[in-house]
XYZ file of C-alpha atoms in Angstrom:
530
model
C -17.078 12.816 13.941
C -15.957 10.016 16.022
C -18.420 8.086 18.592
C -16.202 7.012 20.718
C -13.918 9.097 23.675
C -10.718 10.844 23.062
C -8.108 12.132 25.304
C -5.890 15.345 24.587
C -7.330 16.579 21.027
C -4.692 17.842 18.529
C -6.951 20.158 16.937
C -6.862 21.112 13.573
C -3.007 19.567 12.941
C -4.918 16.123 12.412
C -5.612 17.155 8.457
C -6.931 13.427 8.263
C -8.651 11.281 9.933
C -11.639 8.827 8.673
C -12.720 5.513 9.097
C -15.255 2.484 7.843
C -17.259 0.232 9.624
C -18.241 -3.096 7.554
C -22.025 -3.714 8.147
C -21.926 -7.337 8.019
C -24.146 -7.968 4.672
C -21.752 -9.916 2.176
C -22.563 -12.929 0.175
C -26.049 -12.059 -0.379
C -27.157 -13.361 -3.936
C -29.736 -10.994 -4.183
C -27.391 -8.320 -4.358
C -24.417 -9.421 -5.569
C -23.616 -13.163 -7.689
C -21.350 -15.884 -5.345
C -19.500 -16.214 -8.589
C -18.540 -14.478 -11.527
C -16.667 -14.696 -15.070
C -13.335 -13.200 -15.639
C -12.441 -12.024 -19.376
C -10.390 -14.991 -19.919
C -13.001 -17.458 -18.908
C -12.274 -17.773 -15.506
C -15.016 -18.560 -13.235
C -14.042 -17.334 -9.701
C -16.087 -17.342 -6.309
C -16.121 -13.764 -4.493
C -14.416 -13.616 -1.501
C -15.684 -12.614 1.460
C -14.039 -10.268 3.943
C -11.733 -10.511 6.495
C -12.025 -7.198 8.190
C -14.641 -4.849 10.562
C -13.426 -1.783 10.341
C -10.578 0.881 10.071
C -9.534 3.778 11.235
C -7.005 6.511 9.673
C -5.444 9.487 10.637
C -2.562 11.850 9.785
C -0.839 14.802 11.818
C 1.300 17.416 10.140
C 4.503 19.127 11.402
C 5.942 20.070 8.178
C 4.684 23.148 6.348
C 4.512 22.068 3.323
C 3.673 23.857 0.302
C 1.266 21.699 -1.735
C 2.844 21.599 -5.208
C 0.316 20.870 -7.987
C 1.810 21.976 -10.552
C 3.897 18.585 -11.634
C 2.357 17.299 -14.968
C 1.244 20.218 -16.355
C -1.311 21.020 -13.201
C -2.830 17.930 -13.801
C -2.429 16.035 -10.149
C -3.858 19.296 -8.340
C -6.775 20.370 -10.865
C -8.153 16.819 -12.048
C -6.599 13.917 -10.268
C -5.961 14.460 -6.389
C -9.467 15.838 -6.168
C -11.024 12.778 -7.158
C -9.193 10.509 -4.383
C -8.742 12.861 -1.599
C -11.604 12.987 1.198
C -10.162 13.478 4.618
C -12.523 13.027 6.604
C -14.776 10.188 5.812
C -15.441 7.396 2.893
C -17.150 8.617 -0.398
C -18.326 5.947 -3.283
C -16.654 6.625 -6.994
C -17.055 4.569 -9.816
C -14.300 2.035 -10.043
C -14.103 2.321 -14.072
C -15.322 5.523 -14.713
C -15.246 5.898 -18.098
C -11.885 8.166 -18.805
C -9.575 6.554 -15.653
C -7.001 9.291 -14.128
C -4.153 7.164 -15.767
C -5.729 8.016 -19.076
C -6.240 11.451 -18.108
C -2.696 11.156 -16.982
C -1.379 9.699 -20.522
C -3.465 11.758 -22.764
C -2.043 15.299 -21.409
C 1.611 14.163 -21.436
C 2.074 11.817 -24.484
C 4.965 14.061 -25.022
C 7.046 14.047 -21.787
C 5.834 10.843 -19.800
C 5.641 7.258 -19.977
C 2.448 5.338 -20.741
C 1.311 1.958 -18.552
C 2.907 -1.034 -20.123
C 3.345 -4.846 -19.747
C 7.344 -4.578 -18.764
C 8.486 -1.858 -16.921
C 10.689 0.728 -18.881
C 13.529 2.269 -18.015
C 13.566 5.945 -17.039
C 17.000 6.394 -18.816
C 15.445 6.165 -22.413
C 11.529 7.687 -23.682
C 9.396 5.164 -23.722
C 7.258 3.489 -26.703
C 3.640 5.224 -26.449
C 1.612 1.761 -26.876
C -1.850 3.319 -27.613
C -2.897 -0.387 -27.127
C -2.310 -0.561 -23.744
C -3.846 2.386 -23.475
C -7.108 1.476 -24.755
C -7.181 -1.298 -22.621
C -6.602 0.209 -19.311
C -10.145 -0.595 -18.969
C -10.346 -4.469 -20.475
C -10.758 -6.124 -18.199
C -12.728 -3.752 -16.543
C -12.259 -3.488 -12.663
C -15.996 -5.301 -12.216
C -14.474 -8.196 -14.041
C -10.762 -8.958 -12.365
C -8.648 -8.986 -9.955
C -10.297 -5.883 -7.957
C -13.300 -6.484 -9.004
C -15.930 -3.804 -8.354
C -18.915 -1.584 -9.989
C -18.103 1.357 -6.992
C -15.253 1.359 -4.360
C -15.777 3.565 -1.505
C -12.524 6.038 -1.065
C -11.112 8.261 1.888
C -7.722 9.669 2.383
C -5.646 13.411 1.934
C -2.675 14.998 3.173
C -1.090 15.713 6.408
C 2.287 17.879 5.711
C 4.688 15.611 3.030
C 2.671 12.936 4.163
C -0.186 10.889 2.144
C -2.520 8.530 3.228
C -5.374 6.463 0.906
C -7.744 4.027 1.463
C -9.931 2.059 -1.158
C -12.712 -0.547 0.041
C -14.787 -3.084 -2.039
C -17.249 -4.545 1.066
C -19.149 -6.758 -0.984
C -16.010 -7.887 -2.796
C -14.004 -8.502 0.564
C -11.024 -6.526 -0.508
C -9.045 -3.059 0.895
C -6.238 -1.439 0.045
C -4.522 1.108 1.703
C -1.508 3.146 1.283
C 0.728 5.149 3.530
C 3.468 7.513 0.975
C 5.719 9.394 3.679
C 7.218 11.901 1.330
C 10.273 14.041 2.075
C 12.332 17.128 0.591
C 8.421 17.778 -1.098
C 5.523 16.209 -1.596
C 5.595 15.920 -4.991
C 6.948 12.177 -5.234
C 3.664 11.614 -2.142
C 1.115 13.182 -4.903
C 2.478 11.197 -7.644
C 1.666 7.877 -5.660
C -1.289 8.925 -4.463
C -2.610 9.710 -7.648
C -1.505 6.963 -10.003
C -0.226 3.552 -7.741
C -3.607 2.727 -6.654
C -4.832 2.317 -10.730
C -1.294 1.144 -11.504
C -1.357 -1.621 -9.464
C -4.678 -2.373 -10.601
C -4.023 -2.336 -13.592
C -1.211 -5.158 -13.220
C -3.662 -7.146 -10.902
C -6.129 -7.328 -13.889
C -3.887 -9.059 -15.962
C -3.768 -12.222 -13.866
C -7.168 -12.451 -15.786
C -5.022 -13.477 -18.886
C -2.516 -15.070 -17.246
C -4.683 -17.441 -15.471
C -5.950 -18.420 -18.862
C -2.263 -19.919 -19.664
C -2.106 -21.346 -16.548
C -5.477 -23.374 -15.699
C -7.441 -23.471 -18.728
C -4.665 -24.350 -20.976
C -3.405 -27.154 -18.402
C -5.452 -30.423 -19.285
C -5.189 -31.676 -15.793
C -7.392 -28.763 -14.658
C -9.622 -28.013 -18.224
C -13.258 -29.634 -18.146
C -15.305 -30.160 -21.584
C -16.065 -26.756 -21.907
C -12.906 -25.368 -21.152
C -13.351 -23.467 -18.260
C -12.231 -23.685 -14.881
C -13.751 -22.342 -11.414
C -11.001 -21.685 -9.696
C -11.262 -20.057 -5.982
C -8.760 -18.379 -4.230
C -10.870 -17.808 -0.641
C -9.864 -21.029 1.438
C -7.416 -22.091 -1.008
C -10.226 -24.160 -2.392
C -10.333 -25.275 -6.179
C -13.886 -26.488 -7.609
C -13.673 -28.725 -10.324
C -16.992 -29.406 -12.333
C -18.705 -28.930 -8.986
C -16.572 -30.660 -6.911
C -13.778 -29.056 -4.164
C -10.448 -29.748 -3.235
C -9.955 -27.263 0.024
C -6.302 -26.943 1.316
C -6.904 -26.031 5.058
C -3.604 -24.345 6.845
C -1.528 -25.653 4.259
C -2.277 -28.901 4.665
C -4.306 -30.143 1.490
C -6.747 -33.508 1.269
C -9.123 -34.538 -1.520
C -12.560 -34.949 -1.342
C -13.597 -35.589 -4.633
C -11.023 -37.318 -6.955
C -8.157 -39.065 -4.293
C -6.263 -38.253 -6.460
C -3.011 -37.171 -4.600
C -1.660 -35.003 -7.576
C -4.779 -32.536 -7.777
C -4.264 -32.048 -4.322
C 0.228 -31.031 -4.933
C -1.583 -28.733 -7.956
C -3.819 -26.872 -5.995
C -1.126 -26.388 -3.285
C 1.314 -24.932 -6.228
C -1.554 -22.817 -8.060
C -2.683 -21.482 -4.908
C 1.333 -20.551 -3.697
C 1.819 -19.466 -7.287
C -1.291 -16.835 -7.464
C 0.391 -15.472 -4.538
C 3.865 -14.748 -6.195
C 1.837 -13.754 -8.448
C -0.112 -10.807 -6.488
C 3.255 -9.710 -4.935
C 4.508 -9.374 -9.100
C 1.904 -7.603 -10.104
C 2.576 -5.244 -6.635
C 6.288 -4.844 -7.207
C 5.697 -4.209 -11.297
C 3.506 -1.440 -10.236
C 5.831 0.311 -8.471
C 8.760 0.085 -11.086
C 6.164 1.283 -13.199
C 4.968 4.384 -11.084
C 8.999 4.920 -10.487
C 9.778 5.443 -13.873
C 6.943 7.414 -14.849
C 7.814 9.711 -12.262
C 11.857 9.754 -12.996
C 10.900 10.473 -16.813
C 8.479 13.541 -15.477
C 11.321 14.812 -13.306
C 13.808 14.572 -16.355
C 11.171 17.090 -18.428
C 10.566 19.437 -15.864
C 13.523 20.062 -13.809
C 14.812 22.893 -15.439
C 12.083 24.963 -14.452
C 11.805 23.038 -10.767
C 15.215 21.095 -10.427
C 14.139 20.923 -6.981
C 12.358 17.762 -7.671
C 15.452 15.579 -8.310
C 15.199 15.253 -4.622
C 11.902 15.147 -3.804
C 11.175 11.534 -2.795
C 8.892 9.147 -1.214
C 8.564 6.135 1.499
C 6.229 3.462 -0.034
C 3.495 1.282 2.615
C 1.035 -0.921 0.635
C -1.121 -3.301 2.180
C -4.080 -5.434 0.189
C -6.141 -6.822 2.193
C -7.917 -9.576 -0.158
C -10.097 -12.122 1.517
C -8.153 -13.687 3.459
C -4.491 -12.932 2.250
C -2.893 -9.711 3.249
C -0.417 -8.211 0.967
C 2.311 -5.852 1.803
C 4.840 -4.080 0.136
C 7.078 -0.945 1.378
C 9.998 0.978 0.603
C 11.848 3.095 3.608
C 10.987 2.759 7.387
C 7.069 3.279 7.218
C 5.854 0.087 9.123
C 2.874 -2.896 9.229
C 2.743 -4.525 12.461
C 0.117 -7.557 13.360
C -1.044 -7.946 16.988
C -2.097 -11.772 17.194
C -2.496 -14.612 19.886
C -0.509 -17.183 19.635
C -2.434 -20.322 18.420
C -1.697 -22.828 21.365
C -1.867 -20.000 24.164
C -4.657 -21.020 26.425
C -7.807 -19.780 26.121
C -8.084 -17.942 29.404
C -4.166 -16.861 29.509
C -3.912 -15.356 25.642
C -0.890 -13.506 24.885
C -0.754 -10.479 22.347
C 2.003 -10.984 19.980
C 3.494 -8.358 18.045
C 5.118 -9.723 14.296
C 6.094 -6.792 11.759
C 4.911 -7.782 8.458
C 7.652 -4.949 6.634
C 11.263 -4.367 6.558
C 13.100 -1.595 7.779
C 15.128 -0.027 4.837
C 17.175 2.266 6.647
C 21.146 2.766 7.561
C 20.738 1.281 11.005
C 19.281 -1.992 9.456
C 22.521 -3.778 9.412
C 21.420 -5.933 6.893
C 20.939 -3.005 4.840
C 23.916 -1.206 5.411
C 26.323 -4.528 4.421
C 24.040 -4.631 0.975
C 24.634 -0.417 0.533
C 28.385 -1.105 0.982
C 28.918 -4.400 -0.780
C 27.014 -2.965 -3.934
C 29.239 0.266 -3.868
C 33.082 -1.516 -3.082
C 34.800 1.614 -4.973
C 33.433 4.358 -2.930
C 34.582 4.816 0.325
C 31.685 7.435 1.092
C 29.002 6.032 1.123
C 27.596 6.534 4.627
C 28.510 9.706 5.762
C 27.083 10.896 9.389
C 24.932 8.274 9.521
C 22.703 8.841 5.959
C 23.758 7.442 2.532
C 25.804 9.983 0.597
C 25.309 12.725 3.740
C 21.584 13.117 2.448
C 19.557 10.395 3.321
C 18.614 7.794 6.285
C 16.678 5.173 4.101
C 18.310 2.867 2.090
C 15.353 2.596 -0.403
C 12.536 4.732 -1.295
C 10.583 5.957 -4.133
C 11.875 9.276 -6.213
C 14.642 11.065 -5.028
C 16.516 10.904 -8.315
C 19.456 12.806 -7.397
C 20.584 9.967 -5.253
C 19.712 7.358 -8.696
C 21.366 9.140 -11.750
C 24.094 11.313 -12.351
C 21.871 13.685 -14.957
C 19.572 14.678 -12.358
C 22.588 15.183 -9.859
C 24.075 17.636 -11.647
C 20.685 19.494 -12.079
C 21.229 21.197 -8.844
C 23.506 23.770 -7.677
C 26.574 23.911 -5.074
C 26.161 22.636 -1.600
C 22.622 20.516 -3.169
C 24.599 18.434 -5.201
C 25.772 15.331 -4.212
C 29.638 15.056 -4.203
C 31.071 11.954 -5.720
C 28.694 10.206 -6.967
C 30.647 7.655 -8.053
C 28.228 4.130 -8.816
C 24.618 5.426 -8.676
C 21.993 4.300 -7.794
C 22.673 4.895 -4.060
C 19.019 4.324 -3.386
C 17.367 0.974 -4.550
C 13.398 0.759 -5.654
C 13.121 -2.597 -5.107
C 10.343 -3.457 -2.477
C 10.472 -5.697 0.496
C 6.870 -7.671 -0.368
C 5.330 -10.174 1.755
C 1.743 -12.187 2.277
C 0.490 -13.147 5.348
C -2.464 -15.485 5.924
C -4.804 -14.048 8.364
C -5.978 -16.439 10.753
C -8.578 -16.645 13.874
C -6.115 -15.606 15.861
C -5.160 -12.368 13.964
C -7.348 -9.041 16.044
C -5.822 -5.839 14.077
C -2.799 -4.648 11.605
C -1.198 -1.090 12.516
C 0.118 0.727 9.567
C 2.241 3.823 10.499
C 4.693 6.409 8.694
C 8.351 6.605 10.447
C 6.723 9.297 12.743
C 4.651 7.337 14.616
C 7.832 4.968 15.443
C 9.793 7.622 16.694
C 7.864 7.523 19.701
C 6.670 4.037 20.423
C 7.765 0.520 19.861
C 5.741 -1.969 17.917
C 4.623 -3.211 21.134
C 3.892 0.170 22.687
C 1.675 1.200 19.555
C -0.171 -2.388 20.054
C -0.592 -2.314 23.582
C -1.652 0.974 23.204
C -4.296 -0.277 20.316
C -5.310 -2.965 22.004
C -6.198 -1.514 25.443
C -8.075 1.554 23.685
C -10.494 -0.674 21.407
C -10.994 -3.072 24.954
C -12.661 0.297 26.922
C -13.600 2.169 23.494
C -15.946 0.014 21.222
C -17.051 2.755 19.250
C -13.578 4.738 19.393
C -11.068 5.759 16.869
C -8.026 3.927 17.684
C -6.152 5.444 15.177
C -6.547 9.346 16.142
C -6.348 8.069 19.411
C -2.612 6.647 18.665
C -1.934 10.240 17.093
C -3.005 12.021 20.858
C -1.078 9.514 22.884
C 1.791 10.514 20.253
C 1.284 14.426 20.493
C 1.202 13.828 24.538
C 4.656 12.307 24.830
C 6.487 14.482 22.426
C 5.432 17.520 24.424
C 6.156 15.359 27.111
C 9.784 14.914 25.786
C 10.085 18.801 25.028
C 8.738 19.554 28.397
C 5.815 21.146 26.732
C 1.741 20.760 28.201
C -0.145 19.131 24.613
C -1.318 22.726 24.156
C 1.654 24.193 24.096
C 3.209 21.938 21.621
C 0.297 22.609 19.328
C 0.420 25.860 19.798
C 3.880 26.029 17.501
C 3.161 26.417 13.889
C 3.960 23.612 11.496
C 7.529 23.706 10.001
C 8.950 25.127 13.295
C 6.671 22.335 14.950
C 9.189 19.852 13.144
C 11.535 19.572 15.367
C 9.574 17.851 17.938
C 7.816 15.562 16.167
C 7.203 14.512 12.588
C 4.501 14.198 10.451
C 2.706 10.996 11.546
C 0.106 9.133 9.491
C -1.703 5.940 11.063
C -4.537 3.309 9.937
C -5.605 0.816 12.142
C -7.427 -2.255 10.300
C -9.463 -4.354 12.538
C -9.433 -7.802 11.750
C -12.579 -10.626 11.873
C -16.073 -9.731 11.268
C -17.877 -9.730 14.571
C -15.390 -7.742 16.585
C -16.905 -4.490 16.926
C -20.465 -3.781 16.981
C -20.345 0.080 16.370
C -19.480 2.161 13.801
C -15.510 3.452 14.158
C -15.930 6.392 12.274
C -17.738 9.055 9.994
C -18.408 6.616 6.981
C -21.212 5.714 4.635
């Protein structure tokens, strides 16, 4: 359990709640090689870390029947098992040697689409590319993008919510992933299960892509047609020599030559577009595989036409965090500003996601604009009477008239005139984390209903001042239970006290993970972990 103090304890309603303390030994060459050799002849440095620890926890207020059936049983007999562990980190394999998206392809060849290079479209079967199949594990995850012989995993399920975290210490990379599911948590299983492998599997073929774009250039080849290439720093080395871009300002050390430097600015940008591709690829692809399951199974469950899912992604990768969301799940970066005086700092608060949601006017305009013929679009404040988000993952109902008209009388949607009501398409962003940067709070729409981005930071940031050794993110989800009963005029125990489901109307299920950023910022561990 946790080391550090806690206030007003939830009890068992917290289904989650684990975290990870780094232990400060990367780099060493007698463990692990500085540098290593991608498939395509790529020589790239291993980055090194740019995080302590994290914390993660989830509440439930739904009650929420946990269905495993989807895919033939598959997700709740083979695939879920293998991720979920609630309540601290566990090592895995990171290419074990029959993946869960093989396990995943090989028992429904029939009714699902299989991984591919382009994205298909749920409105037609896809090819079965046995290929691409195959090669789900070339290159291997020790080799690209993610590279790793174990990953350490923790994560489960808190009502219709899911939360997941994968680390790689020695390989200074995390990913996490917050999937706020609704009407179900079918659409929250489905990501959990597949997104993390999906979007490693697009990651891994920067391998080959890199090939095209640095070997094959002759301003960056050397004799043997290789390059080392490193994306920690931004630095490129060159037949042992470095070009470093420092806060995107670039100078050259070894060739003044003022066009190596412009390239390694561009390559540098360009890997990063490319990162946020391979991200947003990864979710079209998890999208359609799921709208193609719902389209063979709804006539026994045409319930799932509606289930649906909001999307947080963060990849934390050296230096360069990575986000991508769909729906009103947030990131949020406490940081001091970089000329604040040293003795007068000042905690900034900068959202690193978008709010996809009616009340986002910017949203709203796009909804309308895209939909001029329909003069229902919003109706009591949720698109088509149904929903508040303006994008999310699933919910097919809301996408395509077909799986409309699966359901019956007051479920269906009236008029649905131009689908898709709903867009997939991600807001994605990277953010280079600086000295300045202390800690990144990822919550579902729960946690928001109660504080502000400040309030959640504040309260972050006073909590890890007094609590070393504490769990900041539990300690969000007390703070959270204390004001909802607060706001019901409940005492904490009272509030608990009401089962989940009927719970629901006073709060919602909340998930949380706070990532503390730096390495020498905490000197205890945060957490049950390894």
């Amino acid at each position: 359990m946790m080391l550090g103090e806690t206030t007003n304890d939830p009890g068992q309603d917290i289904k989650v709640s684990f975290g990870y303390q780094c232990n400060g030994k990367l780099g060493s060459s007698a463990e692990m090689p500085r540098e290593y050799e991608t498939s395509a002849g790529i020589r790239l440095r291993r980055t090194s870390g740019s995080f302590s620890c994290l914390s993660g926890a989830a509440l439930s207020a739904n009650a929420t029947l946990a269905n495993t059936n989807i895919c033939n049983g598959l997700f709740g007999a083979e695939i879920l098992p293998t991720w979920d562990s609630p309540n601290s980190f566990r090592k895995i394999p990171s290419s074990p040697s029959l993946s869960k998206l093989d396990m995943l392809s090989s028992s429904l060849q029939s009714s699902m689409s299989n991984l591919s290079c382009s994205p298909t479209s749920p409105t037609e079967p896809p090819e079965y590319d046995s290929f691409l199949l195959k090669s789900m594990s070339a290159p291997s995850k020790t080799e690209g993008f993610l590279n790793a012989m174990e990953v350490q995993v923790a994560g489960g399920a808190a009502g219709e919510d899911r939360v997941q975290a994968v680390c790689s210490e020695e390989n200074g990379w995390l990913f996490c992933g917050i999937y706020d599911g609704f009407n179900g948590r079918d659409a929250a299983d489905f990501l959990a299960g597949t997104l993390y492998e999906t979007i490693g599997f697009y990651l891994n073929l920067l391998d080959w892509e890199l090939k095209h774009d640095f070997v094959g250039n002759s301003d960056f080849s050397v004799s043997d047609g290789t390059l080392q290439y490193t994306w920690e720093d931004n630095e490129v080395n060159h037949d042992g020599k470095t070009s470093r871009m420092s806060n995107g300002n670039s100078f050259i050390d070894c060739f003044g030559k003022d066009t190596l430097s412009a390239k390694t600015e561009q390559s540098s940008s360009s890997f990063k577009h490319k990162v946020l591709d391979s991200l947003q690829r990864a979710l079209s692809q998890a999208e359609n595989d799921f709208l193609y399951m719902v389209e063979q199974e709804m006539e026994d469950r045409p319930d799932l036409v509606s289930v649906g899912s909001c999307v947080l992604v963060v990849l934390l990768h050296g230096k360069d965090l990575y986000t991508l969301n769909l729906g009103d799940s947030r990131a949020i970066l406490a940081t001091y500003g970089e000329g604040d005086d040293m003795n007068k700092k000042k905690l900034y608060t900068i959202q690193l996601t978008d709010s996809h949601t009616v009340d986002n006017e910017v949203e709203r305009n796009q909804l309308l604009h895209g939909h001029p013929d329909d003069s229902a679009i919003i109706v009591a404040g949720k698109v088509k009477g149904k929903l508040k988000v303006t994008r999310a993952f699933g919910v097919g109902y809301l996408k395509k008239k077909n799986l409309n008209e699966a359901l019956m009388g007051i479920l269906r949607v009236r008029n649905l005139l131009s689908p898709p009501y709903i867009s997939t398409k991600p807001s994605i962003n990277v953010h280079r984390v600086s000295s300045s940067d202390q800690f990144v709070v990822l919550g579902s729409d729960g946690l928001f209903d109660f504080f502000t981005n400040d309030e959640a930071v504040n309260l972050v940031h006073s909590y890890i001042l007094n609590n070393p050794s504490g769990d900041p993110a539990k300690f969000l989800l007390e703070q959270l239970v204390a004001r909802a009963a607060d706001s019901a005029g409940f005492s904490t125990e009272e509030l608990m006290s009401i089962p989940a489901g009927r719970r629901r109307k006073y709060h919602d299920d909340v998930t949380v993970i706070v990532i503390i950023l730096g390495s020498n910022k905490r000197t205890s561990k945060a957490s049950t972990c390894l």
